[in-house]
């Protein structure tokens, strides 16, 4: 009889400890190094065993935190309506508060990402036109319930305080409220939900079994006055702990494009050599003096002198960027 692969043996050992209540639901497992030392195997073997148990719903991985014994899953009903975005708050937090949960999220933004064909078609822009892309992991009481990817045309918000959805004074305010600060009225959103199986990456992030059914939502925001699709492209994935109740409306056809406020590609002359500079995009960071999450604009001249300054303080002088490789 063939010998059992080491990772399956470790998976059985982890199951045994859970069944014997060595670890209870919600407990964090010891580090892979510690488990490997106890069981006489390497960390890679423990990692494969944990990935197997995560795919089976026995364990769940939490980004940046560790691996935990999965708790019995409860469905989270997400309350949604056409008036869900409030003047001074996050739509997701409002949704979670309505069902007695604490809502939060983690995000990453990349500026100047070329729009894929499908995203460009929905936003009414040319394929390859630059966008601001933000990926989200939404949490209910600290547990992941939804993944989302947001796409916004770069020229729509460039040079404004809302160019980064999660940076500046309007961070986390939602598309409708952010666009309102630059004079764009978002009248409604159209959502197209469809069920499908989670990918391996999505299952790992959501703490569900591989190929479990999720709801994939494509949401597009429309501006009433300008009649151009204003913002977000690709909607979220709701896992086994989530459910969706929504009201859908037929999409309006966009017509004439909206006037935009492009950021100048060329800034003032380089303070060191006097040559014109080009923009290197924006970098989200935390400002020590006021604790605010905002962004720095990056600039570089042909001689590769690299500078930056706070994007919400354009009147301040440029400073030498200590990390020139940030320039893209």
Coordinates of C-alpha atoms in Angstrom, one line a residue:
X1 CA 0.0 0.0 0.0
X2 CA 1.5 3.4 -1.0
X3 CA 2.7 5.6 1.8
X4 CA 0.4 8.5 2.6
X5 CA 1.8 11.9 1.5
X6 CA 3.2 13.9 4.4
X7 CA 0.8 16.8 3.9
X8 CA -2.2 14.4 4.2
X9 CA -0.9 13.0 7.4
X10 CA -0.5 16.5 8.8
X11 CA -4.0 17.4 7.6
X12 CA -5.4 14.3 9.5
X13 CA -3.4 15.4 12.6
X14 CA -4.9 18.9 12.5
X15 CA -8.4 17.4 12.0
X16 CA -7.8 15.2 15.0
X17 CA -6.8 18.1 17.3
X18 CA -9.9 20.0 16.2
X19 CA -12.2 17.1 16.8
X20 CA -10.7 16.5 20.3
X21 CA -11.1 20.2 21.1
X22 CA -7.5 21.0 21.4
X23 CA -8.4 24.0 19.2
X24 CA -12.0 25.4 19.3
X25 CA -13.8 27.2 16.5
X26 CA -12.3 30.7 16.2
X27 CA -8.9 29.7 17.7
X28 CA -5.8 30.8 15.9
X29 CA -3.5 27.9 15.1
X30 CA 0.2 27.9 16.1
X31 CA 2.7 29.0 13.5
X32 CA 3.6 26.7 10.7
X33 CA 7.1 26.5 12.1
X34 CA 5.8 25.4 15.5
X35 CA 3.4 22.8 14.0
X36 CA 6.2 21.5 11.7
X37 CA 8.6 21.1 14.6
X38 CA 6.0 19.2 16.6
X39 CA 5.2 16.9 13.7
X40 CA 8.7 16.5 12.3
X41 CA 7.9 18.1 8.9
X42 CA 8.8 21.3 7.0
X43 CA 6.7 24.4 6.9
X44 CA 5.8 23.8 3.2
X45 CA 4.2 20.5 4.2
X46 CA 2.2 22.3 6.9
X47 CA 1.2 25.0 4.4
X48 CA -0.2 22.3 2.0
X49 CA -2.1 20.6 4.8
X50 CA -3.6 23.9 5.9
X51 CA -4.6 24.9 2.3
X52 CA -6.4 21.5 2.0
X53 CA -8.3 22.1 5.2
X54 CA -9.2 25.7 4.1
X55 CA -10.6 24.3 0.8
X56 CA -12.7 21.9 2.8
X57 CA -14.0 24.6 5.2
X58 CA -12.3 23.2 8.3
X59 CA -9.9 26.1 8.6
X60 CA -9.9 29.7 7.3
X61 CA -7.0 32.0 6.4
X62 CA -7.0 35.6 7.4
X63 CA -4.7 37.9 5.4
X64 CA -1.9 39.2 7.7
X65 CA -3.3 37.5 10.7
X66 CA -2.8 33.7 10.4
X67 CA -4.9 30.5 10.1
X68 CA -7.9 29.9 12.3
X69 CA -10.4 27.0 13.0
X70 CA -13.5 27.9 11.0
X71 CA -16.6 28.8 12.9
X72 CA -20.0 27.6 11.9
X73 CA -21.0 30.0 9.1
X74 CA -24.0 32.3 9.4
X75 CA -25.5 34.0 6.4
X76 CA -25.1 37.7 6.3
X77 CA -28.0 39.4 4.6
X78 CA -26.8 42.6 3.0
X79 CA -29.5 45.2 3.0
X80 CA -29.3 47.3 -0.2
X81 CA -31.5 50.0 -1.8
X82 CA -31.2 52.8 -4.3
X83 CA -30.7 55.3 -1.4
X84 CA -28.0 53.3 0.4
X85 CA -25.3 55.9 0.1
X86 CA -25.7 58.4 3.0
X87 CA -24.2 61.9 2.9
X88 CA -21.6 61.3 5.6
X89 CA -20.8 57.7 5.8
X90 CA -19.7 54.4 4.1
X91 CA -22.4 52.4 2.2
X92 CA -20.9 49.1 3.4
X93 CA -20.8 50.2 7.0
X94 CA -24.4 51.3 6.7
X95 CA -25.3 47.9 5.2
X96 CA -23.6 46.0 8.1
X97 CA -25.0 48.3 10.8
X98 CA -28.5 47.4 9.4
X99 CA -27.9 43.8 10.3
X100 CA -26.1 44.4 13.6
X101 CA -22.6 43.8 12.3
X102 CA -19.4 45.9 12.4
X103 CA -18.3 46.7 8.8
X104 CA -14.8 47.4 7.7
X105 CA -12.5 46.8 4.8
X106 CA -8.9 46.6 3.5
X107 CA -8.0 48.1 0.1
X108 CA -5.1 48.6 -2.4
X109 CA -5.2 51.2 -5.1
X110 CA -3.1 51.3 -8.3
X111 CA -3.2 54.5 -10.4
X112 CA -2.8 54.6 -14.2
X113 CA -3.8 51.0 -15.0
X114 CA -4.8 50.5 -18.7
X115 CA -8.5 49.5 -18.9
X116 CA -9.1 46.0 -20.3
X117 CA -11.6 45.7 -23.2
X118 CA -14.6 44.6 -21.1
X119 CA -14.1 47.4 -18.5
X120 CA -13.5 50.0 -21.2
X121 CA -16.7 49.1 -22.9
X122 CA -18.7 49.5 -19.7
X123 CA -17.1 52.8 -18.8
X124 CA -17.5 54.2 -22.3
X125 CA -13.7 54.8 -22.8
X126 CA -11.1 53.4 -25.2
X127 CA -9.4 50.2 -24.4
X128 CA -6.1 50.9 -22.7
X129 CA -7.2 54.3 -21.4
X130 CA -5.8 54.8 -17.9
X131 CA -7.9 54.0 -14.9
X132 CA -7.6 54.0 -11.1
X133 CA -8.1 50.4 -9.9
X134 CA -8.8 49.6 -6.3
X135 CA -9.2 46.1 -4.9
X136 CA -11.2 45.6 -1.6
X137 CA -11.7 42.9 1.0
X138 CA -14.8 43.7 3.0
X139 CA -15.2 42.4 6.5
X140 CA -18.2 41.8 8.8
X141 CA -17.1 41.6 12.4
X142 CA -13.6 41.1 11.2
X143 CA -14.4 38.2 8.8
X144 CA -14.3 38.5 5.0
X145 CA -17.7 38.5 3.3
X146 CA -17.1 40.2 0.0
X147 CA -14.3 41.0 -2.5
X148 CA -14.5 43.9 -5.0
X149 CA -12.5 45.5 -7.7
X150 CA -13.3 49.2 -8.6
X151 CA -12.4 50.9 -11.9
X152 CA -12.6 54.6 -12.4
X153 CA -11.4 56.6 -15.5
X154 CA -8.2 58.4 -14.4
X155 CA -9.1 61.6 -16.3
X156 CA -12.4 61.8 -14.5
X157 CA -10.8 62.5 -11.1
X158 CA -7.2 63.4 -11.9
X159 CA -6.0 66.5 -10.2
X160 CA -8.8 66.3 -7.6
X161 CA -8.8 65.3 -3.9
X162 CA -10.9 62.2 -4.8
X163 CA -8.5 60.6 -7.3
X164 CA -7.8 57.8 -4.8
X165 CA -11.0 56.2 -3.4
X166 CA -9.3 55.4 -0.1
X167 CA -7.1 58.5 0.2
X168 CA -7.6 62.1 1.1
X169 CA -10.4 63.9 3.0
X170 CA -13.1 61.8 1.3
X171 CA -11.6 58.4 1.8
X172 CA -14.2 55.6 2.1
X173 CA -17.1 57.9 1.4
X174 CA -18.4 55.8 -1.6
X175 CA -18.7 56.6 -5.2
X176 CA -21.8 58.8 -5.1
X177 CA -20.5 61.1 -2.3
X178 CA -17.0 61.3 -3.8
X179 CA -18.2 62.3 -7.2
X180 CA -20.5 64.9 -5.7
X181 CA -17.5 66.8 -4.4
X182 CA -16.3 67.4 -7.9
X183 CA -19.6 68.3 -9.4
X184 CA -20.7 65.0 -10.8
X185 CA -24.2 63.8 -9.8
X186 CA -24.5 60.0 -9.8
X187 CA -28.2 59.3 -10.4
X188 CA -28.3 55.5 -10.2
X189 CA -26.3 52.3 -10.4
X190 CA -27.1 49.2 -12.5
X191 CA -26.2 45.8 -11.2
X192 CA -26.0 42.5 -13.0
X193 CA -25.7 39.6 -10.6
X194 CA -24.8 36.0 -11.6
X195 CA -23.9 32.9 -9.7
X196 CA -20.6 31.2 -10.4
X197 CA -18.0 29.1 -8.7
X198 CA -15.3 30.8 -6.6
X199 CA -11.7 30.6 -7.9
X200 CA -9.1 29.1 -5.6
X201 CA -7.8 32.6 -4.7
X202 CA -11.3 33.9 -4.0
X203 CA -12.1 30.9 -1.9
X204 CA -8.9 31.3 0.2
X205 CA -9.6 35.0 0.8
X206 CA -13.3 34.4 1.7
X207 CA -12.5 31.3 3.8
X208 CA -14.9 29.1 1.8
X209 CA -14.4 25.8 0.0
X210 CA -12.9 25.8 -3.5
X211 CA -15.5 26.0 -6.2
X212 CA -18.2 27.1 -3.7
X213 CA -21.0 29.1 -5.2
X214 CA -20.6 32.9 -5.0
X215 CA -22.6 35.8 -6.4
X216 CA -20.7 37.8 -8.9
X217 CA -22.1 41.3 -9.3
X218 CA -21.2 43.8 -12.1
X219 CA -22.2 47.2 -10.9
X220 CA -22.0 50.4 -13.1
X221 CA -22.7 53.9 -11.8
X222 CA -24.3 56.4 -14.1
X223 CA -24.4 60.2 -14.0
X224 CA -27.9 61.7 -14.5
X225 CA -26.8 65.1 -15.9
X226 CA -23.8 64.2 -18.0
X227 CA -25.1 60.8 -19.1
X228 CA -21.7 59.1 -18.9
X229 CA -21.0 56.1 -16.8
X230 CA -19.3 57.7 -13.9
X231 CA -17.3 55.0 -12.1
X232 CA -17.0 51.6 -10.7
X233 CA -16.5 48.7 -13.0
X234 CA -16.3 45.2 -11.5
X235 CA -18.5 44.3 -8.5
X236 CA -18.0 42.0 -5.6
X237 CA -18.0 38.3 -4.8
X238 CA -20.3 37.3 -1.9
X239 CA -19.3 34.0 -0.3
X240 CA -21.1 31.3 1.5
X241 CA -21.6 33.7 4.5
X242 CA -23.3 36.3 2.3
X243 CA -26.6 36.7 0.6
X244 CA -28.0 39.3 -1.7
X245 CA -31.3 41.0 -2.0
X246 CA -31.3 43.7 -4.6
X247 CA -33.5 45.8 -6.8
X248 CA -32.4 46.0 -10.4
X249 CA -33.2 48.6 -13.0
X250 CA -32.7 48.5 -16.8
X251 CA -29.5 50.2 -17.8
X252 CA -29.6 53.6 -19.6
X253 CA -27.6 54.0 -22.7
X254 CA -24.8 56.6 -22.3
X255 CA -24.6 59.3 -24.9
X256 CA -22.3 62.3 -25.1
X257 CA -19.1 61.9 -23.0
X258 CA -18.7 64.0 -19.8
X259 CA -16.2 66.9 -19.6
X260 CA -13.3 65.9 -17.5
X261 CA -10.5 67.5 -15.6
X262 CA -7.2 65.9 -16.8
X263 CA -4.0 66.2 -14.7
X264 CA -1.3 68.0 -16.6
X265 CA 1.4 65.6 -17.8
X266 CA 4.1 68.2 -17.4
X267 CA 4.7 70.0 -14.1
X268 CA 7.0 73.0 -13.3
X269 CA 10.6 72.8 -14.1
X270 CA 12.9 70.6 -12.0
X271 CA 14.2 72.6 -9.0
X272 CA 17.7 71.2 -9.5
X273 CA 18.3 71.3 -13.3
X274 CA 15.4 73.4 -14.7
X275 CA 14.2 70.8 -17.1
X276 CA 10.4 70.0 -17.5
X277 CA 9.2 67.1 -15.4
X278 CA 6.6 64.3 -16.0
X279 CA 4.1 62.9 -13.5
X280 CA 4.9 59.5 -12.0
X281 CA 1.4 59.0 -10.5
X282 CA 0.3 59.1 -6.9
X283 CA 1.4 57.3 -3.8
X284 CA -1.0 56.7 -0.9
X285 CA 0.6 57.2 2.5
X286 CA 0.0 58.5 6.0
X287 CA 0.9 62.0 7.0
X288 CA 2.6 62.2 10.4
X289 CA 1.5 65.7 11.3
X290 CA -2.3 65.1 11.1
X291 CA -2.5 61.3 10.8
X292 CA -4.5 61.6 7.5
X293 CA -4.3 59.0 4.8
X294 CA -3.7 61.0 1.6
X295 CA -1.4 60.8 -1.4
X296 CA 1.8 62.3 -2.6
X297 CA 2.3 63.2 -6.3
X298 CA 5.6 62.1 -7.9
X299 CA 7.6 64.0 -10.5
X300 CA 10.8 63.3 -12.4
X301 CA 12.9 65.2 -15.0
X302 CA 14.9 63.7 -17.9
X303 CA 18.0 63.6 -15.6
X304 CA 16.0 61.4 -13.3
X305 CA 15.8 63.9 -10.4
X306 CA 12.7 62.7 -8.5
X307 CA 10.5 64.9 -6.4
X308 CA 7.2 64.6 -4.5
X309 CA 4.7 66.7 -2.5
X310 CA 1.3 66.2 -0.9
X311 CA -1.3 66.2 -3.6
X312 CA -3.8 68.1 -1.4
X313 CA -1.2 70.9 -0.8
X314 CA -0.1 72.0 -4.3
X315 CA 1.1 75.3 -3.0
X316 CA 3.9 73.7 -1.1
X317 CA 7.3 73.4 -2.7
X318 CA 8.5 70.0 -4.1
X319 CA 10.7 67.9 -1.9
X320 CA 13.4 65.4 -2.9
X321 CA 11.8 61.9 -3.0
X322 CA 14.0 59.6 -0.9
X323 CA 12.7 56.5 -2.7
X324 CA 13.1 57.4 -6.5
X325 CA 12.2 53.8 -7.5
X326 CA 8.6 54.6 -6.6
X327 CA 8.3 56.6 -9.8
X328 CA 6.4 54.6 -12.5

